[in-house]
GROMACS .gro file of C-alpha atoms in nm:
model
  306
    1MET     CA    1  -0.547  -2.986   1.238
    2ARG     CA    2  -0.505  -3.251   0.968
    3ALA     CA    3  -0.763  -3.075   0.754
    4VAL     CA    4  -0.565  -2.750   0.785
    5LEU     CA    5  -0.241  -2.925   0.687
    6ARG     CA    6  -0.412  -3.062   0.375
    7ASN     CA    7  -0.503  -2.710   0.264
    8THR     CA    8  -0.258  -2.576   0.005
    9LYS     CA    9  -0.266  -2.216   0.127
   10ALA     CA   10  -0.211  -2.322   0.486
   11LYS     CA   11   0.076  -2.554   0.391
   12VAL     CA   12   0.257  -2.281   0.198
   13GLY     CA   13   0.201  -2.027   0.474
   14LEU     CA   14   0.317  -2.266   0.748
   15ALA     CA   15   0.627  -2.360   0.547
   16VAL     CA   16   0.730  -1.996   0.506
   17PHE     CA   17   0.647  -1.914   0.868
   18GLY     CA   18   0.843  -2.219   0.983
   19LEU     CA   19   1.142  -2.109   0.775
   20PHE     CA   20   1.146  -1.770   0.946
   21LEU     CA   21   1.112  -1.939   1.283
   22LEU     CA   22   1.409  -2.166   1.212
   23VAL     CA   23   1.617  -1.867   1.105
   24ALA     CA   24   1.518  -1.685   1.424
   25ILE     CA   25   1.617  -1.983   1.642
   26PHE     CA   26   1.933  -2.107   1.470
   27GLY     CA   27   2.040  -1.794   1.280
   28PRO     CA   28   2.255  -1.647   1.559
   29LEU     CA   29   2.431  -1.982   1.603
   30VAL     CA   30   2.506  -2.003   1.230
   31VAL     CA   31   2.638  -1.646   1.224
   32ASP     CA   32   2.861  -1.706   1.526
   33ARG     CA   33   2.986  -2.062   1.464
   34VAL     CA   34   2.978  -2.087   1.084
   35LEU     CA   35   3.024  -1.734   0.951
   36HIS     CA   36   3.240  -1.625   1.248
   37THR     CA   37   3.108  -1.271   1.251
   38ASN     CA   38   2.847  -1.051   1.418
   39PRO     CA   39   2.591  -0.798   1.291
   40ARG     CA   40   2.801  -0.502   1.406
   41ALA     CA   41   3.129  -0.617   1.248
   42ILE     CA   42   3.266  -0.358   1.004
   43ASP     CA   43   3.440  -0.431   0.675
   44TYR     CA   44   3.632  -0.111   0.599
   45ASP     CA   45   3.714  -0.237   0.249
   46HIS     CA   46   3.345  -0.257   0.158
   47LEU     CA   47   3.155   0.046   0.282
   48GLY     CA   48   2.812   0.064   0.121
   49SER     CA   49   2.898  -0.212  -0.127
   50PRO     CA   50   2.608  -0.341  -0.342
   51PRO     CA   51   2.487  -0.702  -0.343
   52GLY     CA   52   2.738  -0.947  -0.482
   53ALA     CA   53   3.041  -0.785  -0.322
   54PRO     CA   54   3.310  -1.037  -0.213
   55GLY     CA   55   3.192  -1.203   0.108
   56HIS     CA   56   2.871  -0.999   0.117
   57PRO     CA   57   2.588  -1.157  -0.090
   58LEU     CA   58   2.338  -0.884   0.005
   59GLY     CA   59   2.594  -0.604   0.021
   60THR     CA   60   2.696  -0.389   0.315
   61THR     CA   61   2.561  -0.084   0.493
   62ILE     CA   62   2.722   0.257   0.471
   63GLN     CA   63   2.912   0.170   0.790
   64GLY     CA   64   3.036  -0.156   0.637
   65ALA     CA   65   2.812  -0.403   0.824
   66ASP     CA   66   2.698  -0.713   0.636
   67VAL     CA   67   2.330  -0.684   0.539
   68LEU     CA   68   2.271  -1.061   0.521
   69VAL     CA   69   2.406  -1.112   0.873
   70GLN     CA   70   2.186  -0.831   1.005
   71VAL     CA   71   1.879  -0.980   0.833
   72ILE     CA   72   1.950  -1.320   0.992
   73ILE     CA   73   2.008  -1.175   1.339
   74GLY     CA   74   1.717  -0.934   1.295
   75ALA     CA   75   1.481  -1.226   1.238
   76GLN     CA   76   1.529  -1.327   1.600
   77GLY     CA   77   1.432  -0.987   1.736
   78SER     CA   78   1.133  -0.931   1.507
   79VAL     CA   79   0.992  -1.287   1.507
   80PHE     CA   80   1.036  -1.339   1.881
   81VAL     CA   81   0.869  -1.005   1.956
   82GLY     CA   82   0.583  -1.097   1.724
   83ILE     CA   83   0.534  -1.448   1.866
   84THR     CA   84   0.562  -1.336   2.231
   85SER     CA   85   0.327  -1.041   2.189
   86GLY     CA   86   0.090  -1.263   1.987
   87LEU     CA   87   0.082  -1.530   2.259
   88LEU     CA   88   0.024  -1.276   2.535
   89ALA     CA   89  -0.241  -1.083   2.342
   90THR     CA   90  -0.425  -1.401   2.242
   91ALA     CA   91  -0.414  -1.535   2.599
   92LEU     CA   92  -0.556  -1.209   2.733
   93ALA     CA   93  -0.828  -1.211   2.468
   94VAL     CA   94  -0.928  -1.568   2.564
   95VAL     CA   95  -0.915  -1.506   2.940
   96ILE     CA   96  -1.129  -1.192   2.912
   97GLY     CA   97  -1.352  -1.262   2.611
   98VAL     CA   98  -1.464  -1.620   2.678
   99PRO     CA   99  -1.574  -1.578   3.045
  100SER     CA  100  -1.740  -1.249   2.955
  101GLY     CA  101  -1.951  -1.409   2.683
  102PHE     CA  102  -2.030  -1.734   2.864
  103LEU     CA  103  -2.097  -1.622   3.221
  104GLY     CA  104  -2.274  -1.295   3.141
  105GLY     CA  105  -2.422  -1.084   3.420
  106ARG     CA  106  -2.219  -0.832   3.616
  107LEU     CA  107  -1.887  -0.990   3.515
  108ASP     CA  108  -1.980  -0.947   3.150
  109ARG     CA  109  -2.069  -0.582   3.202
  110VAL     CA  110  -1.743  -0.509   3.386
  111LEU     CA  111  -1.524  -0.689   3.133
  112THR     CA  112  -1.709  -0.530   2.841
  113VAL     CA  113  -1.655  -0.181   2.981
  114PHE     CA  114  -1.288  -0.265   3.042
  115THR     CA  115  -1.247  -0.395   2.685
  116ASN     CA  116  -1.427  -0.100   2.529
  117LEU     CA  117  -1.208   0.136   2.729
  118PHE     CA  118  -0.896  -0.013   2.573
  119LEU     CA  119  -1.057  -0.011   2.228
  120THR     CA  120  -1.112   0.365   2.248
  121LEU     CA  121  -0.752   0.438   2.346
  122PRO     CA  122  -0.508   0.556   2.075
  123SER     CA  123  -0.298   0.242   2.112
  124PHE     CA  124   0.002   0.326   1.892
  125ALA     CA  125   0.030   0.678   2.034
  126LEU     CA  126   0.030   0.536   2.387
  127MET     CA  127   0.287   0.275   2.285
  128LEU     CA  128   0.510   0.556   2.162
  129ILE     CA  129   0.478   0.740   2.493
  130VAL     CA  130   0.541   0.436   2.711
  131ALA     CA  131   0.823   0.307   2.489
  132GLY     CA  132   0.988   0.648   2.516
  133TYR     CA  133   1.011   0.605   2.894
  134ILE     CA  134   1.162   0.257   2.864
  135GLN     CA  135   1.406   0.346   2.589
  136GLY     CA  136   1.664   0.071   2.541
  137ALA     CA  137   1.452  -0.201   2.706
  138ASP     CA  138   1.493  -0.566   2.610
  139TRP     CA  139   1.280  -0.719   2.334
  140TRP     CA  140   1.053  -0.903   2.579
  141VAL     CA  141   0.956  -0.572   2.742
  142ILE     CA  142   0.859  -0.436   2.400
  143ALA     CA  143   0.658  -0.756   2.338
  144ILE     CA  144   0.465  -0.709   2.664
  145LEU     CA  145   0.401  -0.345   2.576
  146ILE     CA  146   0.264  -0.437   2.233
  147ALA     CA  147   0.046  -0.716   2.376
  148ALA     CA  148  -0.101  -0.478   2.635
  149PHE     CA  149  -0.267  -0.276   2.355
  150GLU     CA  150  -0.329  -0.562   2.111
  151TRP     CA  151  -0.583  -0.785   2.289
  152PRO     CA  152  -0.911  -0.582   2.302
  153GLY     CA  153  -1.029  -0.651   1.948
  154GLY     CA  154  -0.980  -1.025   1.989
  155ALA     CA  155  -1.151  -1.028   2.327
  156ARG     CA  156  -1.455  -0.851   2.186
  157TYR     CA  157  -1.479  -1.096   1.896
  158LEU     CA  158  -1.439  -1.400   2.123
  159ARG     CA  159  -1.710  -1.266   2.354
  160ALA     CA  160  -1.954  -1.248   2.061
  161GLN     CA  161  -1.867  -1.599   1.943
  162THR     CA  162  -1.890  -1.743   2.295
  163LEU     CA  163  -2.224  -1.574   2.351
  164SER     CA  164  -2.352  -1.740   2.033
  165LEU     CA  165  -2.224  -2.083   2.145
  166ARG     CA  166  -2.376  -2.045   2.491
  167ASN     CA  167  -2.721  -2.006   2.337
  168ARG     CA  168  -2.687  -2.317   2.119
  169ASP     CA  169  -2.911  -2.613   2.199
  170PHE     CA  170  -2.627  -2.841   2.308
  171ALA     CA  171  -2.497  -2.586   2.561
  172VAL     CA  172  -2.842  -2.517   2.703
  173ALA     CA  173  -2.914  -2.889   2.732
  174MET     CA  174  -2.585  -2.960   2.910
  175LEU     CA  175  -2.650  -2.681   3.160
  176MET     CA  176  -3.002  -2.812   3.224
  177ILE     CA  177  -2.873  -3.160   3.314
  178GLY     CA  178  -2.633  -3.009   3.566
  179GLU     CA  179  -2.307  -2.993   3.371
  180SER     CA  180  -2.061  -2.751   3.533
  181LYS     CA  181  -1.992  -2.429   3.350
  182SER     CA  182  -1.615  -2.470   3.374
  183ARG     CA  183  -1.625  -2.815   3.213
  184LEU     CA  184  -1.861  -2.690   2.943
  185VAL     CA  185  -1.622  -2.406   2.861
  186PHE     CA  186  -1.312  -2.627   2.840
  187ALA     CA  187  -1.475  -2.933   2.683
  188GLU     CA  188  -1.717  -2.772   2.437
  189VAL     CA  189  -1.675  -2.397   2.393
  190LEU     CA  190  -1.297  -2.368   2.356
  191PRO     CA  191  -1.269  -2.658   2.106
  192HIS     CA  192  -1.529  -2.481   1.890
  193LEU     CA  193  -1.319  -2.164   1.905
  194THR     CA  194  -0.987  -2.330   1.815
  195GLY     CA  195  -0.987  -2.211   1.454
  196ILE     CA  196  -1.078  -1.857   1.553
  197ILE     CA  197  -0.813  -1.846   1.825
  198SER     CA  198  -0.547  -1.982   1.587
  199ALA     CA  199  -0.626  -1.720   1.325
  200MET     CA  200  -0.632  -1.453   1.596
  201PHE     CA  201  -0.286  -1.558   1.716
  202LEU     CA  202  -0.138  -1.537   1.366
  203ARG     CA  203  -0.287  -1.192   1.312
  204ALA     CA  204  -0.147  -1.084   1.649
  205VAL     CA  205   0.200  -1.212   1.551
  206VAL     CA  206   0.202  -1.001   1.235
  207ALA     CA  207   0.064  -0.701   1.423
  208GLY     CA  208   0.344  -0.744   1.677
  209VAL     CA  209   0.610  -0.755   1.404
  210PHE     CA  210   0.463  -0.445   1.239
  211ALA     CA  211   0.437  -0.261   1.573
  212GLU     CA  212   0.799  -0.344   1.663
  213ALA     CA  213   0.913  -0.227   1.320
  214GLY     CA  214   0.712   0.093   1.357
  215LEU     CA  215   0.855   0.168   1.700
  216ALA     CA  216   1.209   0.092   1.584
  217PHE     CA  217   1.164   0.305   1.270
  218LEU     CA  218   1.074   0.600   1.491
  219GLY     CA  219   1.383   0.537   1.701
  220ILE     CA  220   1.186   0.408   1.999
  221GLY     CA  221   1.223   0.063   2.148
  222THR     CA  222   1.512  -0.173   2.198
  223THR     CA  223   1.857  -0.042   2.109
  224THR     CA  224   2.049  -0.341   2.244
  225SER     CA  225   1.978  -0.580   1.957
  226VAL     CA  226   1.927  -0.585   1.583
  227SER     CA  227   1.582  -0.633   1.432
  228TRP     CA  228   1.430  -0.571   1.092
  229GLY     CA  229   1.280  -0.254   1.232
  230THR     CA  230   1.613  -0.120   1.359
  231MET     CA  231   1.770  -0.195   1.019
  232ILE     CA  232   1.507   0.016   0.842
  233SER     CA  233   1.544   0.287   1.107
  234GLU     CA  234   1.923   0.305   1.067
  235ALA     CA  235   1.889   0.310   0.689
  236GLN     CA  236   1.649   0.603   0.716
  237GLN     CA  237   1.875   0.790   0.958
  238GLN     CA  238   2.172   0.746   0.723
  239SER     CA  239   1.969   0.862   0.419
  240ALA     CA  240   2.005   0.527   0.245
  241ILE     CA  241   1.736   0.618  -0.010
  242LEU     CA  242   1.910   0.943  -0.109
  243ASN     CA  243   2.246   0.767  -0.127
  244GLY     CA  244   2.103   0.485  -0.339
  245VAL     CA  245   2.180   0.214  -0.083
  246TRP     CA  246   1.850   0.039  -0.144
  247TRP     CA  247   1.988  -0.302  -0.042
  248TRP     CA  248   2.006  -0.180   0.319
  249PHE     CA  249   1.631  -0.142   0.376
  250VAL     CA  250   1.472  -0.357   0.103
  251PRO     CA  251   1.567  -0.702   0.249
  252PRO     CA  252   1.420  -0.639   0.597
  253GLY     CA  253   1.114  -0.479   0.442
  254LEU     CA  254   1.065  -0.781   0.217
  255CYS     CA  255   1.103  -1.016   0.515
  256ILE     CA  256   0.828  -0.831   0.701
  257ALA     CA  257   0.603  -0.838   0.393
  258VAL     CA  258   0.665  -1.209   0.324
  259LEU     CA  259   0.603  -1.301   0.688
  260GLY     CA  260   0.275  -1.109   0.679
  261THR     CA  261   0.176  -1.285   0.355
  262ALA     CA  262   0.260  -1.626   0.504
  263THR     CA  263   0.038  -1.573   0.808
  264ALA     CA  264  -0.239  -1.441   0.583
  265LEU     CA  265  -0.222  -1.763   0.376
  266VAL     CA  266  -0.250  -1.972   0.693
  267ASN     CA  267  -0.551  -1.765   0.798
  268PHE     CA  268  -0.713  -1.818   0.458
  269GLY     CA  269  -0.655  -2.192   0.493
  270ILE     CA  270  -0.806  -2.200   0.842
  271ASP     CA  271  -1.107  -2.002   0.718
  272GLU     CA  272  -1.163  -2.244   0.430
  273VAL     CA  273  -1.140  -2.546   0.661
  274SER     CA  274  -1.365  -2.401   0.933
  275ASN     CA  275  -1.609  -2.261   0.675
  276PRO     CA  276  -1.640  -2.511   0.386
  277ARG     CA  277  -1.876  -2.277   0.202
  278LEU     CA  278  -1.592  -2.027   0.167
  279GLY     CA  279  -1.366  -2.283   0.001
  280ALA     CA  280  -1.650  -2.399  -0.225
  281ALA     CA  281  -1.724  -2.038  -0.320
  282ASN     CA  282  -1.360  -1.978  -0.410
  283ARG     CA  283  -1.347  -2.293  -0.624
  284LYS     CA  284  -1.672  -2.195  -0.796
  285LEU     CA  285  -1.534  -1.848  -0.872
  286ILE     CA  286  -1.217  -1.997  -1.020
  287LYS     CA  287  -1.419  -2.233  -1.240
  288GLN     CA  288  -1.637  -1.946  -1.361
  289PHE     CA  289  -1.324  -1.748  -1.448
  290GLU     CA  290  -1.175  -2.044  -1.635
  291ARG     CA  291  -1.498  -2.095  -1.834
  292ALA     CA  292  -1.511  -1.725  -1.920
  293ALA     CA  293  -1.147  -1.731  -2.033
  294ALA     CA  294  -1.216  -2.042  -2.245
  295ARG     CA  295  -1.513  -1.874  -2.414
  296LEU     CA  296  -1.302  -1.566  -2.481
  297ARG     CA  297  -1.027  -1.774  -2.640
  298ALA     CA  298  -1.283  -1.961  -2.851
  299ARG     CA  299  -1.411  -1.641  -3.015
  300PRO     CA  300  -1.276  -1.553  -3.362
  301GLY     CA  301  -1.002  -1.293  -3.368
  302THR     CA  302  -0.886  -1.352  -3.011
  303GLU     CA  303  -0.564  -1.534  -3.091
  304ALA     CA  304  -0.364  -1.245  -2.949
  305VAL     CA  305  -0.529  -1.291  -2.611
  306ARG     CA  306  -0.370  -1.635  -2.579
   0.00000   0.00000   0.00000
C-alpha cells in the first residue's frame, strides 16, 4: 500500500477519487445547511441562465434549477451506485473465481459453466429489461442489478490467476506438508491477488457509474433522486443541445469522465507497483523520447521546433 501511495499516478487518481467521495458524502449537507436549497428548487427569474448568472455559478436548467446544486447532489447517486455495485461485483468475483481456480474438480467445472453462462448473456440489454420492471427503484436496487451482470469477467480472470498460484512451488510444498487449503487461500493466495482485486474494484466502480448513467439516460432506473445520469437524461429530453443550454449536460458529463480518468490513473499506479518492469519500461520510453527530442532540437534549422 505504501508503494502505491508513493506512485505519482496513483496519488493523483486517489486525490481526485477522494474529492468526489467527499462531495458525495458531505455534498447534500452543504446544499441543505449552507446553501439552503435543494436540487429541484426553481428560480423563475433565471430560466436557462448561462454560467455566471447571479447566485448560479454553473447556470440553471431550462426549468430554473441550479446546475451546480444538481451536480453536487448527483455525485451522491452516481458515486454511491458505482461504489456499491463495484463492491458487490468484486466480492462475487472473489467468492466464485478464487475457489474455482484453487479447488478445481467438479466445483471448478460447475462454477466455470455458471460464469461462462453469464459472460454470454447480453448484460446491458438484460439490465434494461429488468430495470424497466423496477422503474423508480432506489439507487441501491440499481447497484445490485448492475453488480449482478458485472462480476463474470473478474471471476474468470481471478480463476486463471489463482490456478497459476496454486501450481507454484510454495503452494505445492505447503499442501504436501499438510497445510489446510482454507488457510493457504487466506494467508497466501489472496494477499498475492490484492493488487489485482484492487484494480478490479476500481474498474467495477467506473463501470457501475457508466451503467447507471446509461440507464438513466434511457429513462430507466431511479426517478426518486438526482444523479449525473438523470441530469444528462433530462437535458436530452428538454432538447438542451438544440436550445444551446450546453451547461446543463456538460458538467455531469465531465464529472463522469474525470472520475473514470482518476480510477484509470490509480490502476496504472497499481500496475506499475505490482509489475516493476512496466514502470521501468515507461521510464525508458520517456527517456528515449527526450533524447530524440534533444537530437531534433540540436539539428541546424530546427529553431522553430522549440
